[in-house]
PDB file of C-alpha atoms in Angstrom:
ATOM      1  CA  UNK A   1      75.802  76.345 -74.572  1.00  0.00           C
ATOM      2  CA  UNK A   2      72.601  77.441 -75.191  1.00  0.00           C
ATOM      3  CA  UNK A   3      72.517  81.708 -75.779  1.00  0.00           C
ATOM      4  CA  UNK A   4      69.425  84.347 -74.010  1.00  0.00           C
ATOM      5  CA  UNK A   5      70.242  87.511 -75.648  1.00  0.00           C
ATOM      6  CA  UNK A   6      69.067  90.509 -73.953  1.00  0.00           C
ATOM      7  CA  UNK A   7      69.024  93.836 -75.800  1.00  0.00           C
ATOM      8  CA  UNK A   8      68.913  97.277 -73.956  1.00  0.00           C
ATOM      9  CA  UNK A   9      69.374 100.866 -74.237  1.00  0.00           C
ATOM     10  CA  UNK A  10      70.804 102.972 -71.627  1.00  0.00           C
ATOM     11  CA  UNK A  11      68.129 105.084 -71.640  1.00  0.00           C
ATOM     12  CA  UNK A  12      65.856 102.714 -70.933  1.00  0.00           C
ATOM     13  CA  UNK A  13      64.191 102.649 -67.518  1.00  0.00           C
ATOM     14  CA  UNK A  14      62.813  99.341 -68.248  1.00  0.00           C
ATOM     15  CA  UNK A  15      65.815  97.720 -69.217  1.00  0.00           C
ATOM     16  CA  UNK A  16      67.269  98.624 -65.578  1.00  0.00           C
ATOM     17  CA  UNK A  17      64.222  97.130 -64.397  1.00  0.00           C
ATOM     18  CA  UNK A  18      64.497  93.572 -66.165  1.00  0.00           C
ATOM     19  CA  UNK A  19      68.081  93.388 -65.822  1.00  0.00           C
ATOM     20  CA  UNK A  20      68.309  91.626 -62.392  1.00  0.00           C
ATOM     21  CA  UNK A  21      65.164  89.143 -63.317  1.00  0.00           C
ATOM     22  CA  UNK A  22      67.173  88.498 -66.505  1.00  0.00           C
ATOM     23  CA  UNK A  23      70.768  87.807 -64.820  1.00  0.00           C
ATOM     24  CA  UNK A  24      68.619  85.522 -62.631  1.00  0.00           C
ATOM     25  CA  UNK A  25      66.749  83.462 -65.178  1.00  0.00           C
ATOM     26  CA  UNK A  26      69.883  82.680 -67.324  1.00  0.00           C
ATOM     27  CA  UNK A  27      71.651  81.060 -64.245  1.00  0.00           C
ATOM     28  CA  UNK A  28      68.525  78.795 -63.694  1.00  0.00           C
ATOM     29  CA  UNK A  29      68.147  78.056 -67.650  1.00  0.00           C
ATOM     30  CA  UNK A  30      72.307  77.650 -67.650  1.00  0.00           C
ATOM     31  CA  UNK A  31      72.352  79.517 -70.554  1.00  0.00           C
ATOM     32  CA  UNK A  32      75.037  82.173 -72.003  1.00  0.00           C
ATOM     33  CA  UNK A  33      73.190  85.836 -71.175  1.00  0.00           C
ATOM     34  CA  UNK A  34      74.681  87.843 -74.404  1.00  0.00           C
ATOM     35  CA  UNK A  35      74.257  91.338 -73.480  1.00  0.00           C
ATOM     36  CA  UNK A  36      73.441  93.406 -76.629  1.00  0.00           C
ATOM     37  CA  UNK A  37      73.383  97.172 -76.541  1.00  0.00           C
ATOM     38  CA  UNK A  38      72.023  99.587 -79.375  1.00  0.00           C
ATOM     39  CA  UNK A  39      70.587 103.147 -79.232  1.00  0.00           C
ATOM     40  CA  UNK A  40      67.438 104.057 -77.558  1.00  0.00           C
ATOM     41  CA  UNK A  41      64.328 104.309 -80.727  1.00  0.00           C
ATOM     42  CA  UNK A  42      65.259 107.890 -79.875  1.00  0.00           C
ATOM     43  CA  UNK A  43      67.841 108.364 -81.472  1.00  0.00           C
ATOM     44  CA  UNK A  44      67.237 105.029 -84.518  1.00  0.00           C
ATOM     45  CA  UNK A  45      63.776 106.911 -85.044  1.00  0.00           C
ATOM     46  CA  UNK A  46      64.211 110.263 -84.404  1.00  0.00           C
ATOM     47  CA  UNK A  47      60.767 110.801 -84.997  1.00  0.00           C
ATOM     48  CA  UNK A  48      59.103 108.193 -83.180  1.00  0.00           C
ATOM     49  CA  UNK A  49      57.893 109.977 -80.451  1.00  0.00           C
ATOM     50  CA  UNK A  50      56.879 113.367 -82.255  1.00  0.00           C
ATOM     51  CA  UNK A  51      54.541 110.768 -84.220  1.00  0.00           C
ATOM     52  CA  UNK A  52      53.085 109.096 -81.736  1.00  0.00           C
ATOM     53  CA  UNK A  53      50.209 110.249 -79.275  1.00  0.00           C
ATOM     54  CA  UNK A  54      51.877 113.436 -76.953  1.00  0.00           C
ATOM     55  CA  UNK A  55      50.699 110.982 -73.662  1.00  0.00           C
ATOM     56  CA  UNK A  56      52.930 108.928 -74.561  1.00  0.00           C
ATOM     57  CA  UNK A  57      55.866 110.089 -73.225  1.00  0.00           C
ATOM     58  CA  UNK A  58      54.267 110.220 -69.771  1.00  0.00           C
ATOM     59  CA  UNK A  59      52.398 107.413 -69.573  1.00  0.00           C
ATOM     60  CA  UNK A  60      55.614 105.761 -69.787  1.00  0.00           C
ATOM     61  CA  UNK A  61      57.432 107.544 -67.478  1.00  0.00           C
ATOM     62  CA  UNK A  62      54.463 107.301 -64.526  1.00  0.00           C
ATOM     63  CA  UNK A  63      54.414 103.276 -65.674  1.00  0.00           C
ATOM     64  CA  UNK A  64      58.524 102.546 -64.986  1.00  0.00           C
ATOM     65  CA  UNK A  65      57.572 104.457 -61.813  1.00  0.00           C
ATOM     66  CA  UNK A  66      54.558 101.741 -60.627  1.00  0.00           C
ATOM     67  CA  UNK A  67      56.585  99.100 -61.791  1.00  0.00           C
ATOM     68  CA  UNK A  68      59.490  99.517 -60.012  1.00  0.00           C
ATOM     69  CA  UNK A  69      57.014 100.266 -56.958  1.00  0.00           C
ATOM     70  CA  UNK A  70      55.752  96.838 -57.303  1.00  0.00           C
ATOM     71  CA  UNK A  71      58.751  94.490 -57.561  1.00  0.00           C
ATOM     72  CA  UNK A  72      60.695  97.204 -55.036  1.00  0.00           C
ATOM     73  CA  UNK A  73      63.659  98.081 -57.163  1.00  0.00           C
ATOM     74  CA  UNK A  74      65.095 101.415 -56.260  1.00  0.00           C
ATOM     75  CA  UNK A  75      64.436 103.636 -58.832  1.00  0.00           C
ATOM     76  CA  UNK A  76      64.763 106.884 -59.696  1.00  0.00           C
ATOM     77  CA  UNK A  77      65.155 109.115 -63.249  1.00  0.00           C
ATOM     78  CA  UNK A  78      68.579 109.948 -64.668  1.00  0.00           C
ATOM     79  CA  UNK A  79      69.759 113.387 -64.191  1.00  0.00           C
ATOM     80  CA  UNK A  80      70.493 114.613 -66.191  1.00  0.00           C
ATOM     81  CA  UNK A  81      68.442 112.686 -69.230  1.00  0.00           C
ATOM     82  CA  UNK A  82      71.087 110.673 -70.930  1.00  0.00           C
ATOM     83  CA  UNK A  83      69.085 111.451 -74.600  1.00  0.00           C
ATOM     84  CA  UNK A  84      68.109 115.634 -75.143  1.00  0.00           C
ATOM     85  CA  UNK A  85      64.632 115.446 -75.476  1.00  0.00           C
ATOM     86  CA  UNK A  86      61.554 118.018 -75.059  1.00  0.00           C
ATOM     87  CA  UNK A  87      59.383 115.384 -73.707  1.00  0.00           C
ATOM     88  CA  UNK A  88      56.220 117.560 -74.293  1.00  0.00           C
ATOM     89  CA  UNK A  89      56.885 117.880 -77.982  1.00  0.00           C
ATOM     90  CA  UNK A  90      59.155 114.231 -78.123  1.00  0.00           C
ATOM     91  CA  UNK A  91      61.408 116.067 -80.752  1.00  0.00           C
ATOM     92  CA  UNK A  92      64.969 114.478 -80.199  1.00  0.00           C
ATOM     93  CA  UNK A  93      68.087 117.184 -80.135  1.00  0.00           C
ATOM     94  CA  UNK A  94      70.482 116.391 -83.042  1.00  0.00           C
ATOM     95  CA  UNK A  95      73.821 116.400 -80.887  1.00  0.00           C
ATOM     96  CA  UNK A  96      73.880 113.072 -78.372  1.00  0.00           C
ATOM     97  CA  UNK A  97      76.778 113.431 -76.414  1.00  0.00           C
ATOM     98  CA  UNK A  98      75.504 112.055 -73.441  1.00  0.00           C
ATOM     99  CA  UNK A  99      74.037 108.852 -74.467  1.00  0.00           C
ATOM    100  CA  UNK A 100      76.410 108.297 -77.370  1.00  0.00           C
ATOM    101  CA  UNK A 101      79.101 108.187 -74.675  1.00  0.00           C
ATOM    102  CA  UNK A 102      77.529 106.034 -71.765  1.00  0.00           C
ATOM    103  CA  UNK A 103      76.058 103.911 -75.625  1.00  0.00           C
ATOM    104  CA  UNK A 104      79.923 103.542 -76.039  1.00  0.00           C
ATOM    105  CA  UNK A 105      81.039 102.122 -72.822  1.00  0.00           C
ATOM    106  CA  UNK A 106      78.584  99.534 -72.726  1.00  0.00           C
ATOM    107  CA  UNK A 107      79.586  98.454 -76.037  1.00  0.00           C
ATOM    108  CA  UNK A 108      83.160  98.393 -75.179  1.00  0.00           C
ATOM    109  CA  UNK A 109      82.410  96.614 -71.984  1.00  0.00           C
ATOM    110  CA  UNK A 110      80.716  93.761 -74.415  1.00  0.00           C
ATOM    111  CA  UNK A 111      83.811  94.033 -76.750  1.00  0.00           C
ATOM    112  CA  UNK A 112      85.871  93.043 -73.636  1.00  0.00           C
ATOM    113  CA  UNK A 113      84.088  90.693 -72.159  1.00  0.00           C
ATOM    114  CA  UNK A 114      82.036  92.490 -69.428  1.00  0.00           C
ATOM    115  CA  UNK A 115      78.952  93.574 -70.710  1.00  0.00           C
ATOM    116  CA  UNK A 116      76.745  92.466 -68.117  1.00  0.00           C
ATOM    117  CA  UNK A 117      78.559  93.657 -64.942  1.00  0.00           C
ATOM    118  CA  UNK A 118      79.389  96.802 -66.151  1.00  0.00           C
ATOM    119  CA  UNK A 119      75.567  97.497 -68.014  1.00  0.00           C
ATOM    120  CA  UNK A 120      74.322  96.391 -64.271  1.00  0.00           C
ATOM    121  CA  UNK A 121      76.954  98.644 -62.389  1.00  0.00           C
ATOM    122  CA  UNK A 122      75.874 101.963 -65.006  1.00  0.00           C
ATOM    123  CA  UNK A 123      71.925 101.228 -64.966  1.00  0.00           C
ATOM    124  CA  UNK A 124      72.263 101.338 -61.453  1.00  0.00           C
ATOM    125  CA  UNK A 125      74.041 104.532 -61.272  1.00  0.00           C
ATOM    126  CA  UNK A 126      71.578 105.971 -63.796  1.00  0.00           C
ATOM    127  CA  UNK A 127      68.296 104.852 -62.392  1.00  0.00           C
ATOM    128  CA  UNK A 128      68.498 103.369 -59.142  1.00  0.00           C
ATOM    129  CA  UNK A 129      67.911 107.046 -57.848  1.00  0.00           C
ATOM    130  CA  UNK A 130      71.248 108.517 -56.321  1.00  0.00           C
ATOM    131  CA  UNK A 131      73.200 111.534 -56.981  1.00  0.00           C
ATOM    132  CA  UNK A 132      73.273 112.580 -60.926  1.00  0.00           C
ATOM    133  CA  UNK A 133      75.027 110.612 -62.606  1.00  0.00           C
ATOM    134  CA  UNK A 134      77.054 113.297 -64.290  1.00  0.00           C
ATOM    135  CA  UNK A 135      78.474 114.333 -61.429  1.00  0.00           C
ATOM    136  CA  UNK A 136      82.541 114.335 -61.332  1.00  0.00           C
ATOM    137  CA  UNK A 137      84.037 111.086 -60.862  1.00  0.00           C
ATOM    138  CA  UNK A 138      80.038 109.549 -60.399  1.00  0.00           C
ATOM    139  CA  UNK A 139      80.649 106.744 -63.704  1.00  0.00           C
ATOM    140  CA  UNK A 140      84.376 106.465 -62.675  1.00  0.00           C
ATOM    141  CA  UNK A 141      82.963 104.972 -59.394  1.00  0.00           C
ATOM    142  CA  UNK A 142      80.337 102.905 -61.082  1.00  0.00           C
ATOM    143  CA  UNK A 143      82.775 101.625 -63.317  1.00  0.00           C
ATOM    144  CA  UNK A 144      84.929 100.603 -60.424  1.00  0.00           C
ATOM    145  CA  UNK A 145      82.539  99.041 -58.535  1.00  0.00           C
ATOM    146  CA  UNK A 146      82.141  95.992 -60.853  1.00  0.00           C
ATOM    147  CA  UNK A 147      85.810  95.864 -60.867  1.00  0.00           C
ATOM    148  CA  UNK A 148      87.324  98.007 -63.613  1.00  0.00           C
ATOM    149  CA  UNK A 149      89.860 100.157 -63.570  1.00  0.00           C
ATOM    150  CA  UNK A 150      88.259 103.647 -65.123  1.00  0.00           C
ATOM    151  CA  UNK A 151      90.865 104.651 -66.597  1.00  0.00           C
ATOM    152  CA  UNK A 152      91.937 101.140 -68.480  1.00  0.00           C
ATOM    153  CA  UNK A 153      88.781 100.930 -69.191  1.00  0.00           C
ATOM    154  CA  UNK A 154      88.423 104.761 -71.016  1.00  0.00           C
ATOM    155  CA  UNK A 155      91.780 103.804 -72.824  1.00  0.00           C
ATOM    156  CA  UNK A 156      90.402 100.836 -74.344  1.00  0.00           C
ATOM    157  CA  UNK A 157      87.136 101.886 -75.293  1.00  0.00           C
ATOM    158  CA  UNK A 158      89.028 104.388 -76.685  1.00  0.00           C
ATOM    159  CA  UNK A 159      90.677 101.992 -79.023  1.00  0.00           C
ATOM    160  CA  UNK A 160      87.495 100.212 -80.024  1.00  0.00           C
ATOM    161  CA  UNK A 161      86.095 103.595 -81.163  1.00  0.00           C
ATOM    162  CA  UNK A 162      85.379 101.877 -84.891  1.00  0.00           C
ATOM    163  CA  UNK A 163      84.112  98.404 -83.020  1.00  0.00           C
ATOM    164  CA  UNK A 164      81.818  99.663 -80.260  1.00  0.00           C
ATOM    165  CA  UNK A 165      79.907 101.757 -82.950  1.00  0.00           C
ATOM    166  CA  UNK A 166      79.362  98.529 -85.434  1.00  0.00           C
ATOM    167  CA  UNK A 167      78.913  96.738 -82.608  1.00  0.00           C
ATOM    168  CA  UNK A 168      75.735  98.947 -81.577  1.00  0.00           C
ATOM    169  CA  UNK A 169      74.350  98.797 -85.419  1.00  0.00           C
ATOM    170  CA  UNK A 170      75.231  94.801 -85.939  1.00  0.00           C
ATOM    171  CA  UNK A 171      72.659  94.644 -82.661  1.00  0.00           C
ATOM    172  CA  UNK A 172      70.430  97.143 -83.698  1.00  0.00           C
ATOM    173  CA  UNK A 173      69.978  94.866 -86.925  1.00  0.00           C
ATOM    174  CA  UNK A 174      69.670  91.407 -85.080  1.00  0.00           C
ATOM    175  CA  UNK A 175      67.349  93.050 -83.144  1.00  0.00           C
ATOM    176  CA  UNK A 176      65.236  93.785 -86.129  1.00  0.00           C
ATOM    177  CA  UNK A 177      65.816  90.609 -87.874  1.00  0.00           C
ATOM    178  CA  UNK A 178      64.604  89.203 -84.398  1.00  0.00           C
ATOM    179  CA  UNK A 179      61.254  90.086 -84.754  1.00  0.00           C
ATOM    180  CA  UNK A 180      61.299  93.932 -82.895  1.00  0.00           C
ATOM    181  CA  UNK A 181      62.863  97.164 -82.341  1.00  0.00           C
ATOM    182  CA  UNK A 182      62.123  98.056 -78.567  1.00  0.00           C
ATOM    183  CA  UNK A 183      64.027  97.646 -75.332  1.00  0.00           C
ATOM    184  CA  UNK A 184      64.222  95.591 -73.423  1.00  0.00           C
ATOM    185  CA  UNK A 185      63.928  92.522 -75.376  1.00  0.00           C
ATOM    186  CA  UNK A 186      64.984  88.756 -75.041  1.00  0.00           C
ATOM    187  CA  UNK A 187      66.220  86.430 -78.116  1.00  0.00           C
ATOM    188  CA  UNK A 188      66.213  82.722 -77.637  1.00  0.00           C
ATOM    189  CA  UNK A 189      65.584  80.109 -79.957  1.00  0.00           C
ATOM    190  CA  UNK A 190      63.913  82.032 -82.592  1.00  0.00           C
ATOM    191  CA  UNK A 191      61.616  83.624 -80.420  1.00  0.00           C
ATOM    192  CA  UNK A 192      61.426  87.587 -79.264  1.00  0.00           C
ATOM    193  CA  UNK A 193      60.106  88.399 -76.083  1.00  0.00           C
ATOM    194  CA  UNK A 194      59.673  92.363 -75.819  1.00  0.00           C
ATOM    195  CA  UNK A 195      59.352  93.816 -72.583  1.00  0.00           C
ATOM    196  CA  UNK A 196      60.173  93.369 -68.875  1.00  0.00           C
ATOM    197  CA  UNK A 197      56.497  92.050 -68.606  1.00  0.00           C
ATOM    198  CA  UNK A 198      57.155  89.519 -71.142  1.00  0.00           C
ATOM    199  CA  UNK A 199      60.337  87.254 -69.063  1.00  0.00           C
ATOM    200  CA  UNK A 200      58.272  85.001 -67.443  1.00  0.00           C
ATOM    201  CA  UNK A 201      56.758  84.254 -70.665  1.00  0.00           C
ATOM    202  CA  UNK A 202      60.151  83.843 -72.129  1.00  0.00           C
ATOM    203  CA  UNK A 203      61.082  81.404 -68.964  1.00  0.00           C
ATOM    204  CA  UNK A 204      58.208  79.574 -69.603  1.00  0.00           C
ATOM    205  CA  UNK A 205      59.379  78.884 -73.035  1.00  0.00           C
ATOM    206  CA  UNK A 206      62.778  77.703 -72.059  1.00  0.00           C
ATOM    207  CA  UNK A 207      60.511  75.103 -70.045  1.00  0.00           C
ATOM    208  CA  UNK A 208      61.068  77.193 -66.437  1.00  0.00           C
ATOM    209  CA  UNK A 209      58.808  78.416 -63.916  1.00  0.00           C
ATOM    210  CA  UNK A 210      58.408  82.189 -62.762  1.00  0.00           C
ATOM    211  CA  UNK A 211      61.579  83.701 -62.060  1.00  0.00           C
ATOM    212  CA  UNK A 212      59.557  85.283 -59.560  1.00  0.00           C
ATOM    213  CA  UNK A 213      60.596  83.945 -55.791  1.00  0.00           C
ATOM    214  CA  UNK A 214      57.296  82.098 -54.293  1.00  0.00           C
ATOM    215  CA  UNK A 215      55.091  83.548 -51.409  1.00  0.00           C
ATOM    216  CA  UNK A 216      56.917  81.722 -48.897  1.00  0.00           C
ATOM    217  CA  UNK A 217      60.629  82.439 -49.930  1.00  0.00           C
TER     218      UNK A 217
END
């Protein structure tokens, strides 16, 4: 079977925002989706931000905000910030607890065979705009939503500690060898399409129409 990868971050807002379009074209192609974590460029490029224009940074966060005002995804920013960050300076903190740990499950999740539901069940709990995240018990919930038991699920990610980290590099560097180095992005065939503005172009390639529903339903 033919395989759509789909690379994310879990501090990516528009990662969350792809990831339902995504599930949804795979099914129509009737291809494999291979979920493929790796850091945010936060923490890869630690001075990626601090080098780029200061607008940056906002632009970005006002621009998740339209878009997921236009295709009506709930949507709301993670609280607290799963990567420490002054966003008015961009200069990343050097201890990542937060995202290193959510980074972890994920990974584990894909090491077990349930990347996808459990990415969808913690984007949602991140960014779909409830209670923070952090909360007690608030990822133990997510986590059994999609039908894990939390704390099976701690023990073995647990166990994968060495696996779940060369899991996130061995993506990290297909996603480089791919072509780019931002989130979200979709591998098929060769090709990289970076961006949740770019899957349409990517179903188009895989010879599909919009994933977008039509006017009329």
């Amino acid at each position: 079977m033919a395989r759509l990868d789909f690379y994310i971050t879990m501090r990516s807002p528009y990662s969350y925002l792809a990831a339902d379009r995504v599930v949804a074209l795979a099914e129509r192609a009737g291809v494999e989706l291979h979920l493929r974590p790796v850091y945010p460029i936060a923490l890869r490029d630690p001075g990626f931000f601090e080098k780029g224009d200061p607008a940056k940074l906002a632009y970005l966060r006002r621009d998740a905000e339209r878009v997921a005002a236009m295709e009506r995804i709930p949507f709301g920013w993670p609280d607290p910030d799963p990567v420490l960050q002054d966003l008015d300076t961009g200069r990343v903190a050097d201890d990542q607890p937060h995202i290193r740990h959510l980074s972890h499950l994920v990974a584990a999740a894909c090491l077990t065979g349930r990347g996808v539901v459990v990415y969808l069940a913690l984007a949602r709990l991140l960014f779909a705009g409830g209670p923070s995240w952090a909360e007690p018990d608030r990822l133990d919930t997510a986590l059994a939503s999609c039908g894990s038991d939390p704390a099976q699920f701690r023990s073995q990610t647990a166990a994968l500690a060495p696996d779940r980290e060369a899991l996130l590099q061995t993506n990290a560097d297909a996603l480089r060898a791919a072509g780019h180095w931002g989130t979200p992005s979709l591998g098929y065939r060769g090709e990289v399409f970076f961006g949740q503005d770019r899957i349409d172009m990517c179903a188009w390639f895989m010879g599909l129409r919009s994933v977008r529903p039509s006017p009329d339903g």
